[in-house]
PDB file of C-alpha atoms and ligand atoms in Angstrom:
ATOM      1  CA  MET I   1       9.808  20.515   0.751  1.00 51.00           C
ATOM      2  CA  ASP I   2      11.945  22.904  -1.174  1.00 54.00           C
ATOM      3  CA  SER I   3      10.757  25.790  -3.549  1.00 59.00           C
ATOM      4  CA  ASN I   4      12.360  23.734  -6.463  1.00 84.00           C
ATOM      5  CA  ARG I   5       9.628  21.022  -5.901  1.00 93.00           C
ATOM      6  CA  THR I   6      11.761  18.368  -4.543  1.00 97.00           C
ATOM      7  CA  LEU I   7      10.316  15.968  -1.719  1.00 98.00           C
ATOM      8  CA  GLY I   8      12.356  13.918   0.245  1.00 98.00           C
ATOM      9  CA  LEU I   9      10.590  10.473  -0.214  1.00 98.00           C
ATOM     10  CA  ALA I  10      11.481   7.167   1.952  1.00 99.00           C
ATOM     11  CA  VAL I  11      10.142   3.963   1.804  1.00 99.00           C
ATOM     12  CA  ALA I  12      10.720   1.632   4.802  1.00 99.00           C
ATOM     13  CA  GLN I  13      10.919  -1.913   3.946  1.00 99.00           C
ATOM     14  CA  MET I  14       9.765  -4.656   7.093  1.00 98.00           C
ATOM     15  CA  GLY I  15      11.332  -8.113   7.353  1.00 98.00           C
ATOM     16  CA  PRO I  16       9.178 -10.759   8.795  1.00 98.00           C
ATOM     17  CA  VAL I  17       6.705  -9.815  11.900  1.00 98.00           C
ATOM     18  CA  ASN I  18       6.219 -13.541  13.211  1.00 98.00           C
ATOM     19  CA  LEU I  19       3.180 -14.474  15.513  1.00 98.00           C
ATOM     20  CA  ALA I  20       5.443 -13.677  18.504  1.00 98.00           C
ATOM     21  CA  ASP I  21       6.533 -10.394  17.800  1.00 98.00           C
ATOM     22  CA  SER I  22       4.826  -7.678  19.932  1.00 97.00           C
ATOM     23  CA  ARG I  23       3.510  -4.366  18.761  1.00 97.00           C
ATOM     24  CA  LYS I  24       5.804  -2.734  20.973  1.00 97.00           C
ATOM     25  CA  ALA I  25       8.685  -4.588  19.352  1.00 98.00           C
ATOM     26  CA  VAL I  26       7.345  -3.922  15.745  1.00 98.00           C
ATOM     27  CA  VAL I  27       6.791  -0.164  16.788  1.00 98.00           C
ATOM     28  CA  GLY I  28      10.457   0.025  18.079  1.00 98.00           C
ATOM     29  CA  ARG I  29      11.782  -1.345  14.273  1.00 99.00           C
ATOM     30  CA  LEU I  30       9.567   1.157  12.667  1.00 98.00           C
ATOM     31  CA  ILE I  31      10.992   4.049  14.773  1.00 98.00           C
ATOM     32  CA  GLU I  32      14.532   2.875  14.064  1.00 98.00           C
ATOM     33  CA  MET I  33      13.674   3.171  10.163  1.00 98.00           C
ATOM     34  CA  LEU I  34      12.101   6.433  10.635  1.00 98.00           C
ATOM     35  CA  ARG I  35      15.374   7.984  12.299  1.00 98.00           C
ATOM     36  CA  GLU I  36      17.563   6.349   9.302  1.00 98.00           C
ATOM     37  CA  ALA I  37      15.232   8.221   6.896  1.00 98.00           C
ATOM     38  CA  LYS I  38      15.582  11.493   8.536  1.00 98.00           C
ATOM     39  CA  SER I  39      19.126  10.970   8.684  1.00 98.00           C
ATOM     40  CA  ARG I  40      18.862  10.853   4.899  1.00 98.00           C
ATOM     41  CA  GLY I  41      16.733  14.111   4.846  1.00 98.00           C
ATOM     42  CA  SER I  42      13.610  12.146   4.104  1.00 98.00           C
ATOM     43  CA  GLU I  43      10.406  14.056   4.915  1.00 98.00           C
ATOM     44  CA  VAL I  44       8.025  10.965   4.614  1.00 98.00           C
ATOM     45  CA  VAL I  45       8.369   7.696   4.881  1.00 98.00           C
ATOM     46  CA  VAL I  46       6.142   5.074   3.812  1.00 99.00           C
ATOM     47  CA  PHE I  47       5.535   1.973   5.945  1.00 99.00           C
ATOM     48  CA  PRO I  48       4.011  -1.282   4.620  1.00 99.00           C
ATOM     49  CA  GLU I  49       0.420  -2.646   4.686  1.00 99.00           C
ATOM     50  CA  LEU I  50      -0.467  -4.128   8.082  1.00 98.00           C
ATOM     51  CA  ALA I  51       2.644  -3.406   9.467  1.00 98.00           C
ATOM     52  CA  LEU I  52       1.869  -3.906  13.224  1.00 98.00           C
ATOM     53  CA  THR I  53       1.430  -7.799  12.851  1.00 98.00           C
ATOM     54  CA  THR I  54       2.191 -10.648  11.086  1.00 98.00           C
ATOM     55  CA  PHE I  55       0.239 -11.293   7.923  1.00 98.00           C
ATOM     56  CA  PHE I  56      -2.725 -13.017   9.625  1.00 98.00           C
ATOM     57  CA  PRO I  57      -5.136 -13.476   6.623  1.00 98.00           C
ATOM     58  CA  ARG I  58      -2.805 -16.537   6.078  1.00 98.00           C
ATOM     59  CA  TYR I  59      -4.609 -18.237   8.890  1.00 98.00           C
ATOM     60  CA  TRP I  60      -7.916 -19.737   9.226  1.00 98.00           C
ATOM     61  CA  MET I  61      -9.604 -18.328  12.691  1.00 98.00           C
ATOM     62  CA  GLU I  62     -13.270 -18.647  13.608  1.00 97.00           C
ATOM     63  CA  ASP I  63     -12.726 -17.390  17.258  1.00 97.00           C
ATOM     64  CA  ALA I  64     -13.731 -13.333  17.024  1.00 96.00           C
ATOM     65  CA  GLU I  65     -11.447 -12.431  19.955  1.00 97.00           C
ATOM     66  CA  GLU I  66      -8.499 -14.262  18.390  1.00 98.00           C
ATOM     67  CA  ILE I  67      -9.295 -12.357  15.371  1.00 98.00           C
ATOM     68  CA  ASP I  68      -9.496  -8.890  16.748  1.00 97.00           C
ATOM     69  CA  ARG I  69      -6.081  -9.169  18.567  1.00 98.00           C
ATOM     70  CA  TYR I  70      -4.701  -8.358  15.137  1.00 98.00           C
ATOM     71  CA  PHE I  71      -7.053  -5.186  14.677  1.00 98.00           C
ATOM     72  CA  GLU I  72      -6.394  -1.622  16.051  1.00 98.00           C
ATOM     73  CA  LYS I  73      -9.458  -0.569  17.935  1.00 98.00           C
ATOM     74  CA  ALA I  74      -8.247   3.069  17.892  1.00 98.00           C
ATOM     75  CA  MET I  75      -5.527   5.186  15.772  1.00 98.00           C
ATOM     76  CA  PRO I  76      -3.204   6.458  17.514  1.00 98.00           C
ATOM     77  CA  ASN I  77      -3.353   4.232  20.452  1.00 98.00           C
ATOM     78  CA  PRO I  78      -0.584   3.344  23.146  1.00 98.00           C
ATOM     79  CA  ASP I  79       1.155   0.636  21.240  1.00 98.00           C
ATOM     80  CA  VAL I  80       1.731   2.920  18.131  1.00 98.00           C
ATOM     81  CA  GLN I  81       1.727   6.312  20.141  1.00 98.00           C
ATOM     82  CA  PRO I  82       5.507   6.277  20.516  1.00 98.00           C
ATOM     83  CA  LEU I  83       5.723   6.249  16.477  1.00 98.00           C
ATOM     84  CA  PHE I  84       3.572   9.051  16.112  1.00 98.00           C
ATOM     85  CA  ASP I  85       5.556  10.969  19.124  1.00 98.00           C
ATOM     86  CA  GLU I  86       9.049  10.311  17.218  1.00 98.00           C
ATOM     87  CA  ALA I  87       7.568  11.439  13.830  1.00 98.00           C
ATOM     88  CA  ARG I  88       6.345  14.554  15.436  1.00 98.00           C
ATOM     89  CA  LYS I  89       9.654  15.111  16.995  1.00 98.00           C
ATOM     90  CA  LEU I  90      11.525  14.823  13.718  1.00 98.00           C
ATOM     91  CA  SER I  91       9.068  16.441  11.881  1.00 98.00           C
ATOM     92  CA  MET I  92       8.372  13.668   9.498  1.00 98.00           C
ATOM     93  CA  SER I  93       5.271  12.576   7.986  1.00 98.00           C
ATOM     94  CA  PHE I  94       4.422   8.844   7.474  1.00 99.00           C
ATOM     95  CA  TYR I  95       2.165   6.373   5.614  1.00 99.00           C
ATOM     96  CA  LEU I  96       0.972   3.576   7.940  1.00 99.00           C
ATOM     97  CA  GLY I  97      -0.896   0.245   7.031  1.00 99.00           C
ATOM     98  CA  TYR I  98      -2.661  -1.607   9.781  1.00 99.00           C
ATOM     99  CA  ALA I  99      -6.074  -3.551  10.621  1.00 99.00           C
ATOM    100  CA  GLU I 100      -8.907  -1.375  11.587  1.00 99.00           C
ATOM    101  CA  LEU I 101     -11.561  -2.212  13.978  1.00 98.00           C
ATOM    102  CA  THR I 102     -14.451   0.498  13.760  1.00 98.00           C
ATOM    103  CA  PRO I 103     -16.353   1.562  17.082  1.00 97.00           C
ATOM    104  CA  GLU I 104     -19.410   0.300  15.109  1.00 98.00           C
ATOM    105  CA  GLY I 105     -17.459  -2.962  14.712  1.00 97.00           C
ATOM    106  CA  HIS I 106     -16.558  -2.758  11.039  1.00 98.00           C
ATOM    107  CA  ARG I 107     -13.187  -4.577   9.451  1.00 98.00           C
ATOM    108  CA  PHE I 108     -11.235  -2.749   7.269  1.00 99.00           C
ATOM    109  CA  ASN I 109      -7.511  -3.315   5.879  1.00 98.00           C
ATOM    110  CA  THR I 110      -6.659   0.716   6.332  1.00 99.00           C
ATOM    111  CA  SER I 111      -3.882   3.018   5.775  1.00 99.00           C
ATOM    112  CA  ILE I 112      -3.307   6.544   7.266  1.00 99.00           C
ATOM    113  CA  LEU I 113      -1.285   9.289   6.106  1.00 98.00           C
ATOM    114  CA  VAL I 114       0.061  11.485   9.224  1.00 98.00           C
ATOM    115  CA  ASP I 115       1.649  14.788   8.491  1.00 98.00           C
ATOM    116  CA  LYS I 116       4.925  16.217  10.602  1.00 97.00           C
ATOM    117  CA  THR I 117       2.547  17.668  13.279  1.00 97.00           C
ATOM    118  CA  GLY I 118       1.477  14.152  13.983  1.00 97.00           C
ATOM    119  CA  GLY I 119      -2.198  14.911  12.640  1.00 97.00           C
ATOM    120  CA  ILE I 120      -3.974  12.217  10.653  1.00 98.00           C
ATOM    121  CA  ILE I 121      -4.771  13.757   7.335  1.00 98.00           C
ATOM    122  CA  GLY I 122      -6.147  11.146   5.327  1.00 98.00           C
ATOM    123  CA  LYS I 123      -7.414   7.761   5.647  1.00 98.00           C
ATOM    124  CA  TYR I 124      -7.827   5.038   2.719  1.00 99.00           C
ATOM    125  CA  ARG I 125      -9.617   1.380   3.536  1.00 98.00           C
ATOM    126  CA  LYS I 126      -8.564  -1.361   1.017  1.00 98.00           C
ATOM    127  CA  ILE I 127     -11.051  -1.674  -2.030  1.00 98.00           C
ATOM    128  CA  HIS I 128      -9.580  -4.706  -4.151  1.00 98.00           C
ATOM    129  CA  LEU I 129      -9.528  -7.469  -1.568  1.00 98.00           C
ATOM    130  CA  PRO I 130      -7.713 -10.274  -3.033  1.00 98.00           C
ATOM    131  CA  GLY I 131      -8.122 -14.137  -2.045  1.00 96.00           C
ATOM    132  CA  HIS I 132     -11.339 -16.012  -0.605  1.00 96.00           C
ATOM    133  CA  SER I 133     -13.353 -16.137   2.437  1.00 97.00           C
ATOM    134  CA  ASP I 134     -13.772 -20.200   2.522  1.00 97.00           C
ATOM    135  CA  HIS I 135     -11.553 -22.485   4.423  1.00 98.00           C
ATOM    136  CA  LYS I 136      -9.048 -24.056   1.833  1.00 96.00           C
ATOM    137  CA  LEU I 137      -8.264 -27.201   3.449  1.00 96.00           C
ATOM    138  CA  ASP I 138      -5.862 -28.584   0.790  1.00 96.00           C
ATOM    139  CA  ALA I 139      -3.956 -25.045   0.358  1.00 95.00           C
ATOM    140  CA  PRO I 140      -0.486 -24.502   2.245  1.00 95.00           C
ATOM    141  CA  PHE I 141      -2.003 -21.578   3.746  1.00 96.00           C
ATOM    142  CA  GLN I 142      -5.017 -19.151   3.169  1.00 97.00           C
ATOM    143  CA  HIS I 143      -5.378 -15.817   1.775  1.00 97.00           C
ATOM    144  CA  LEU I 144      -8.586 -14.873   4.192  1.00 98.00           C
ATOM    145  CA  GLU I 145      -8.778 -10.992   3.035  1.00 98.00           C
ATOM    146  CA  LYS I 146     -12.068 -11.444   2.000  1.00 98.00           C
ATOM    147  CA  LYS I 147     -13.202 -12.834   5.376  1.00 98.00           C
ATOM    148  CA  TYR I 148     -11.658 -10.897   7.588  1.00 98.00           C
ATOM    149  CA  PHE I 149     -12.055  -7.239   6.045  1.00 98.00           C
ATOM    150  CA  GLU I 150     -14.838  -5.542   4.415  1.00 98.00           C
ATOM    151  CA  VAL I 151     -14.455  -3.582   0.869  1.00 98.00           C
ATOM    152  CA  GLY I 152     -13.451  -0.252   1.616  1.00 98.00           C
ATOM    153  CA  ASP I 153     -15.986   2.666   1.715  1.00 98.00           C
ATOM    154  CA  LEU I 154     -13.917   5.736   1.504  1.00 98.00           C
ATOM    155  CA  GLY I 155     -13.095   5.692  -2.305  1.00 98.00           C
ATOM    156  CA  PHE I 156      -9.545   6.555  -3.903  1.00 98.00           C
ATOM    157  CA  ARG I 157      -8.956  10.247  -2.690  1.00 98.00           C
ATOM    158  CA  ALA I 158      -6.184  12.453  -3.061  1.00 98.00           C
ATOM    159  CA  PHE I 159      -4.839  14.518   0.347  1.00 98.00           C
ATOM    160  CA  ASP I 160      -2.676  17.582   0.103  1.00 98.00           C
ATOM    161  CA  MET I 161       0.437  17.376   2.679  1.00 97.00           C
ATOM    162  CA  ASP I 162       3.113  19.986   2.783  1.00 94.00           C
ATOM    163  CA  GLY I 163       2.476  21.352  -0.934  1.00 95.00           C
ATOM    164  CA  THR I 164       2.401  17.560  -2.321  1.00 98.00           C
ATOM    165  CA  ARG I 165      -0.686  15.758  -3.492  1.00 98.00           C
ATOM    166  CA  PHE I 166      -0.540  12.328  -2.444  1.00 98.00           C
ATOM    167  CA  GLY I 167      -2.958   9.375  -2.932  1.00 98.00           C
ATOM    168  CA  MET I 168      -2.904   5.944  -0.841  1.00 98.00           C
ATOM    169  CA  CYS I 169      -3.727   2.329  -1.892  1.00 98.00           C
ATOM    170  CA  LEU I 170      -2.921  -0.878  -0.637  1.00 98.00           C
ATOM    171  CA  CYS I 171      -1.404  -4.105  -1.813  1.00 98.00           C
ATOM    172  CA  ASN I 172      -3.670  -5.762  -4.336  1.00 98.00           C
ATOM    173  CA  ASP I 173      -4.975  -2.448  -5.624  1.00 98.00           C
ATOM    174  CA  ARG I 174      -1.663  -1.805  -7.009  1.00 98.00           C
ATOM    175  CA  ARG I 175      -2.459  -4.387  -9.645  1.00 98.00           C
ATOM    176  CA  TRP I 176      -5.509  -2.400 -11.017  1.00 98.00           C
ATOM    177  CA  PRO I 177      -4.919   0.486 -13.388  1.00 98.00           C
ATOM    178  CA  GLU I 178      -8.282   2.014 -11.935  1.00 98.00           C
ATOM    179  CA  THR I 179      -6.648   2.800  -8.420  1.00 98.00           C
ATOM    180  CA  TYR I 180      -3.785   4.875 -10.010  1.00 98.00           C
ATOM    181  CA  ARG I 181      -6.227   6.517 -12.914  1.00 98.00           C
ATOM    182  CA  VAL I 182      -8.896   7.469 -10.163  1.00 98.00           C
ATOM    183  CA  LEU I 183      -5.914   9.151  -8.077  1.00 98.00           C
ATOM    184  CA  SER I 184      -4.189  10.838 -10.931  1.00 98.00           C
ATOM    185  CA  LEU I 185      -7.689  12.495 -12.257  1.00 98.00           C
ATOM    186  CA  GLN I 186      -7.612  14.116  -8.728  1.00 98.00           C
ATOM    187  CA  THR I 187      -4.094  15.424  -9.433  1.00 97.00           C
ATOM    188  CA  ALA I 188      -2.530  13.150  -7.141  1.00 98.00           C
ATOM    189  CA  GLU I 189       1.482  13.483  -7.908  1.00 98.00           C
ATOM    190  CA  VAL I 190       2.815  10.542  -5.395  1.00 98.00           C
ATOM    191  CA  VAL I 191       1.029   7.193  -4.970  1.00 99.00           C
ATOM    192  CA  VAL I 192       2.222   5.706  -1.608  1.00 99.00           C
ATOM    193  CA  LEU I 193       1.282   2.023  -0.648  1.00 99.00           C
ATOM    194  CA  GLY I 194       2.198  -0.859   1.164  1.00 99.00           C
ATOM    195  CA  TYR I 195       1.850  -4.490   0.380  1.00 99.00           C
ATOM    196  CA  ASN I 196       2.181  -8.253   1.578  1.00 98.00           C
ATOM    197  CA  THR I 197       2.685 -10.632  -1.198  1.00 98.00           C
ATOM    198  CA  PRO I 198       3.264 -14.337  -0.744  1.00 98.00           C
ATOM    199  CA  SER I 199       5.671 -15.703  -3.090  1.00 97.00           C
ATOM    200  CA  ILE I 200       3.413 -18.890  -3.520  1.00 95.00           C
ATOM    201  CA  ASN I 201       0.308 -18.854  -5.335  1.00 93.00           C
ATOM    202  CA  ILE I 202      -2.223 -21.248  -3.812  1.00 91.00           C
ATOM    203  CA  HIS I 203      -4.592 -21.054  -6.718  1.00 92.00           C
ATOM    204  CA  TRP I 204      -2.109 -22.420  -9.232  1.00 93.00           C
ATOM    205  CA  ASN I 205       1.309 -23.451  -9.692  1.00 93.00           C
ATOM    206  CA  GLU I 206       2.545 -19.814 -10.633  1.00 94.00           C
ATOM    207  CA  PRO I 207       6.389 -19.616 -11.392  1.00 96.00           C
ATOM    208  CA  VAL I 208       7.533 -17.906  -8.058  1.00 93.00           C
ATOM    209  CA  HIS I 209       9.670 -15.238 -10.248  1.00 96.00           C
ATOM    210  CA  LEU I 210       6.512 -13.911 -11.579  1.00 97.00           C
ATOM    211  CA  ARG I 211       5.467 -12.718  -8.011  1.00 97.00           C
ATOM    212  CA  THR I 212       8.142 -10.080  -8.218  1.00 98.00           C
ATOM    213  CA  SER I 213       8.176  -9.312 -11.854  1.00 98.00           C
ATOM    214  CA  THR I 214       4.120  -8.670 -11.851  1.00 98.00           C
ATOM    215  CA  HIS I 215       4.840  -6.834  -8.915  1.00 98.00           C
ATOM    216  CA  LEU I 216       7.229  -4.749 -10.385  1.00 98.00           C
ATOM    217  CA  ILE I 217       5.333  -4.069 -14.161  1.00 98.00           C
ATOM    218  CA  SER I 218       2.283  -3.077 -12.102  1.00 98.00           C
ATOM    219  CA  LEU I 219       4.202  -0.039 -10.253  1.00 98.00           C
ATOM    220  CA  GLN I 220       6.059   1.092 -13.324  1.00 98.00           C
ATOM    221  CA  ALA I 221       3.434   0.970 -15.702  1.00 98.00           C
ATOM    222  CA  ASN I 222       1.099   2.832 -13.697  1.00 98.00           C
ATOM    223  CA  ALA I 223       3.762   5.153 -12.361  1.00 98.00           C
ATOM    224  CA  TYR I 224       4.688   6.304 -16.261  1.00 98.00           C
ATOM    225  CA  GLN I 225       0.870   6.016 -17.311  1.00 98.00           C
ATOM    226  CA  ASN I 226      -0.397   8.413 -14.582  1.00 98.00           C
ATOM    227  CA  ALA I 227       2.506  10.957 -14.362  1.00 98.00           C
ATOM    228  CA  LEU I 228       3.117   9.365 -10.797  1.00 98.00           C
ATOM    229  CA  TRP I 229       5.916   9.119  -8.366  1.00 98.00           C
ATOM    230  CA  VAL I 230       4.915   5.562  -7.015  1.00 99.00           C
ATOM    231  CA  ALA I 231       6.474   4.545  -3.371  1.00 99.00           C
ATOM    232  CA  ALA I 232       5.574   0.711  -2.389  1.00 99.00           C
ATOM    233  CA  ALA I 233       6.935  -0.919   0.993  1.00 99.00           C
ATOM    234  CA  GLY I 234       6.804  -4.370   1.288  1.00 98.00           C
ATOM    235  CA  LYS I 235       6.466  -6.491   4.612  1.00 98.00           C
ATOM    236  CA  CYS I 236       8.823  -9.577   3.395  1.00 98.00           C
ATOM    237  CA  GLY I 237      10.701 -12.394   4.157  1.00 98.00           C
ATOM    238  CA  SER I 238       9.550 -15.368   6.221  1.00 98.00           C
ATOM    239  CA  GLU I 239       6.989 -14.983   8.795  1.00 98.00           C
ATOM    240  CA  ASP I 240       6.684 -18.094  10.715  1.00 98.00           C
ATOM    241  CA  GLY I 241       7.936 -20.152   7.652  1.00 98.00           C
ATOM    242  CA  PHE I 242       5.478 -18.426   5.119  1.00 98.00           C
ATOM    243  CA  HIS I 243       7.794 -16.277   2.737  1.00 98.00           C
ATOM    244  CA  MET I 244       6.737 -12.988   1.304  1.00 98.00           C
ATOM    245  CA  ILE I 245       8.494 -11.021  -1.814  1.00 98.00           C
ATOM    246  CA  GLY I 246      10.529  -7.801  -1.194  1.00 98.00           C
ATOM    247  CA  SER I 247      11.644  -5.467  -4.017  1.00 98.00           C
ATOM    248  CA  SER I 248      10.076  -2.357  -2.387  1.00 99.00           C
ATOM    249  CA  VAL I 249      10.728   0.333  -4.541  1.00 99.00           C
ATOM    250  CA  ILE I 250      10.406   3.983  -5.430  1.00 99.00           C
ATOM    251  CA  VAL I 251       9.538   4.539  -9.074  1.00 99.00           C
ATOM    252  CA  ALA I 252       9.556   7.799 -10.911  1.00 98.00           C
ATOM    253  CA  PRO I 253       6.988   9.169 -13.473  1.00 98.00           C
ATOM    254  CA  THR I 254       8.930   7.956 -16.143  1.00 98.00           C
ATOM    255  CA  GLY I 255       8.382   4.350 -14.845  1.00 98.00           C
ATOM    256  CA  GLU I 256      11.908   3.737 -13.850  1.00 98.00           C
ATOM    257  CA  ILE I 257      12.709   2.181 -10.620  1.00 98.00           C
ATOM    258  CA  VAL I 258      15.071   4.543  -8.802  1.00 98.00           C
ATOM    259  CA  ALA I 259      15.589   2.995  -5.425  1.00 98.00           C
ATOM    260  CA  ARG I 260      14.713  -0.697  -4.808  1.00 98.00           C
ATOM    261  CA  THR I 261      15.684  -2.682  -1.405  1.00 98.00           C
ATOM    262  CA  LEU I 262      18.365  -5.787  -1.603  1.00 98.00           C
ATOM    263  CA  SER I 263      17.258  -7.581   1.402  1.00 98.00           C
ATOM    264  CA  GLU I 264      14.125  -9.036   2.861  1.00 98.00           C
ATOM    265  CA  ASP I 265      14.614  -7.298   6.032  1.00 98.00           C
ATOM    266  CA  ASP I 266      13.785  -4.138   7.811  1.00 98.00           C
ATOM    267  CA  GLU I 267      15.857  -1.593   5.146  1.00 99.00           C
ATOM    268  CA  VAL I 268      15.373   2.202   4.325  1.00 99.00           C
ATOM    269  CA  ILE I 269      15.237   3.418   0.533  1.00 98.00           C
ATOM    270  CA  SER I 270      15.212   6.991  -0.323  1.00 98.00           C
ATOM    271  CA  VAL I 271      15.104   9.412  -2.998  1.00 98.00           C
ATOM    272  CA  LYS I 272      15.045  13.441  -3.291  1.00 98.00           C
ATOM    273  CA  ALA I 273      12.202  13.002  -5.556  1.00 98.00           C
ATOM    274  CA  ASP I 274      11.734  15.950  -8.028  1.00 98.00           C
ATOM    275  CA  LEU I 275       8.163  16.602  -8.644  1.00 97.00           C
ATOM    276  CA  ARG I 276       8.422  18.454 -11.789  1.00 96.00           C
ATOM    277  CA  ILE I 277       9.223  15.349 -13.674  1.00 96.00           C
ATOM    278  CA  GLY I 278       5.485  14.411 -13.808  1.00 96.00           C
ATOM    279  CA  GLU I 279       4.551  17.652 -15.083  1.00 95.00           C
ATOM    280  CA  ASN I 280       6.255  17.194 -18.055  1.00 94.00           C
ATOM    281  CA  PHE I 281       4.380  14.030 -18.696  1.00 97.00           C
ATOM    282  CA  ARG I 282       0.829  15.512 -17.650  1.00 97.00           C
ATOM    283  CA  GLN I 283       1.289  18.612 -20.046  1.00 97.00           C
ATOM    284  CA  HIS I 284       2.152  16.382 -22.841  1.00 96.00           C
ATOM    285  CA  VAL I 285       1.914  12.351 -23.311  1.00 97.00           C
ATOM    286  CA  PHE I 286      -0.919  12.309 -20.563  1.00 98.00           C
ATOM    287  CA  ASN I 287      -2.732  15.491 -20.927  1.00 98.00           C
ATOM    288  CA  PHE I 288      -5.988  14.045 -19.895  1.00 98.00           C
ATOM    289  CA  ALA I 289      -7.946  16.781 -20.755  1.00 98.00           C
ATOM    290  CA  LYS I 290      -6.607  16.901 -24.050  1.00 98.00           C
ATOM    291  CA  HIS I 291      -6.403  13.164 -25.120  1.00 98.00           C
ATOM    292  CA  ARG I 292      -8.944  11.085 -23.153  1.00 98.00           C
ATOM    293  CA  SER I 293     -12.379  10.294 -24.486  1.00 98.00           C
ATOM    294  CA  PRO I 294     -14.312   8.973 -21.872  1.00 98.00           C
ATOM    295  CA  GLU I 295     -17.558   8.341 -24.034  1.00 98.00           C
ATOM    296  CA  HIS I 296     -15.185   5.357 -25.475  1.00 98.00           C
ATOM    297  CA  TYR I 297     -14.505   4.134 -21.972  1.00 98.00           C
ATOM    298  CA  ARG I 298     -18.144   3.686 -20.616  1.00 97.00           C
ATOM    299  CA  LEU I 299     -17.496  -0.238 -20.003  1.00 98.00           C
ATOM    300  CA  ILE I 300     -14.700   0.614 -17.615  1.00 98.00           C
ATOM    301  CA  VAL I 301     -17.557   1.555 -15.023  1.00 97.00           C
ATOM    302  CA  ASP I 302     -20.689  -0.257 -16.596  1.00 97.00           C
ATOM    303  CA  ARG I 303     -19.410  -3.579 -16.268  1.00 97.00           C
ATOM    304  CA  VAL I 304     -18.179  -5.465 -13.334  1.00 98.00           C
ATOM    305  CA  GLY I 305     -17.285  -8.838 -15.323  1.00 98.00           C
ATOM    306  CA  ALA I 306     -16.081  -9.051 -18.856  1.00 98.00           C
ATOM    307  CA  GLY I 307     -19.128  -9.759 -21.017  1.00 97.00           C
ATOM    308  CA  GLU I 308     -20.050  -9.575 -24.897  1.00 97.00           C
ATOM    309  CA  PRO I 309     -18.461  -7.639 -27.499  1.00 97.00           C
ATOM    310  CA  LEU I 310     -20.267  -4.209 -28.137  1.00 96.00           C
ATOM    311  CA  VAL I 311     -22.579  -4.192 -30.926  1.00 93.00           C
TER     312      VAL I 311
HETATM  313  N1  ING L 401      -1.370  -9.630  -1.734  1.00 60.95           N
HETATM  314  C1  ING L 401      -0.860 -10.013  -2.950  1.00 60.95           C
HETATM  315  C2  ING L 401      -1.044  -8.926  -3.803  1.00 60.95           C
HETATM  316  O1  ING L 401      -2.000  -8.658  -4.567  1.00 60.95           O
HETATM  317  C3  ING L 401      -2.004 -11.413  -4.715  1.00 60.95           C
HETATM  318  C4  ING L 401      -2.236 -11.169  -3.222  1.00 60.95           C
HETATM  319  C5  ING L 401      -0.860 -11.760  -5.142  1.00 60.95           C
HETATM  320  C6  ING L 401      -2.932 -11.655  -5.638  1.00 60.95           C
HETATM  321  C7  ING L 401      -0.399 -11.724  -6.523  1.00 60.95           C
HETATM  322  C8  ING L 401      -2.901 -11.741  -6.965  1.00 60.95           C
HETATM  323  C9  ING L 401      -1.395 -11.660  -7.548  1.00 60.95           C
HETATM  324  O2  ING L 401       0.341  -8.417  -3.695  1.00 60.95           O
HETATM  325  C10 ING L 401      -2.199  -8.801  -0.885  1.00 60.95           C
HETATM  326  N2  ING L 401      -2.138  -8.684   0.459  1.00 60.95           N
HETATM  327  O3  ING L 401      -3.096  -8.070  -1.703  1.00 60.95           O
END
């Protein structure tokens, strides 16, 4: 990042990853987009959630060995090492989402922040797990994140990388204001995230356009309300016939979309993000120290579900 605090920020949206696609082939696609981002002067690239495999929580599986095929037992590992090597060669940092199987046998929907020397400087494990853990026999597909993953145990944390403070989250987290507020209370300036969002809602007959509109308003509102740049990378298109939305975007602290993908394929979008824009909002409209009254917000922490009005 140069002295006047602009950051070359890129999002690498992925098209479908089908069951038949090898990690080797997928990593090759990620490397291609890394190079494209570099050619545009980007310094950091955001890849999607569960970027290395198809969105496997759509399938009911019971065999542990079959399930574990979708998880990374180490990071980096031989499959993804070429991505780490190329990023270091190009002096690029990146965010990558993947399914993590820890040595102790815990399974998380995870993302990492890797700096331009190839070092993992931050890890996040998804906290808001949507969907269900039971087999919905009547549904066109499953959404089994509550079956295959544990709730993340690392919290929402901000990480300093090359003079910029980054926050990370994953997919459904982006719909919850708490995600961004906890990060912006740690003075995050940029929140990076990946997502895999099915077009069809298996719980009720939701108009398909709402999948994109709710995705965008969640990002835009929270970018503005927390004076954040938000970069969101989707994995999209039809994976073995199951469609997921695209509309990967980069949103400014004004809440405005400054870059948006047009396709449902591998596509890079990039901006020179002026980090000073957030400063104006943090000094005035959203000067937390000056304007917030946490003593009146207690319910947000004390209650899980909604309850009776306060007396
Ligand atoms: N996917 C979806 C998401 O939050 C979803 C699930 C979609 C939940 C729409 C609620 C509404 O974008 C993941 N992987 O979280």
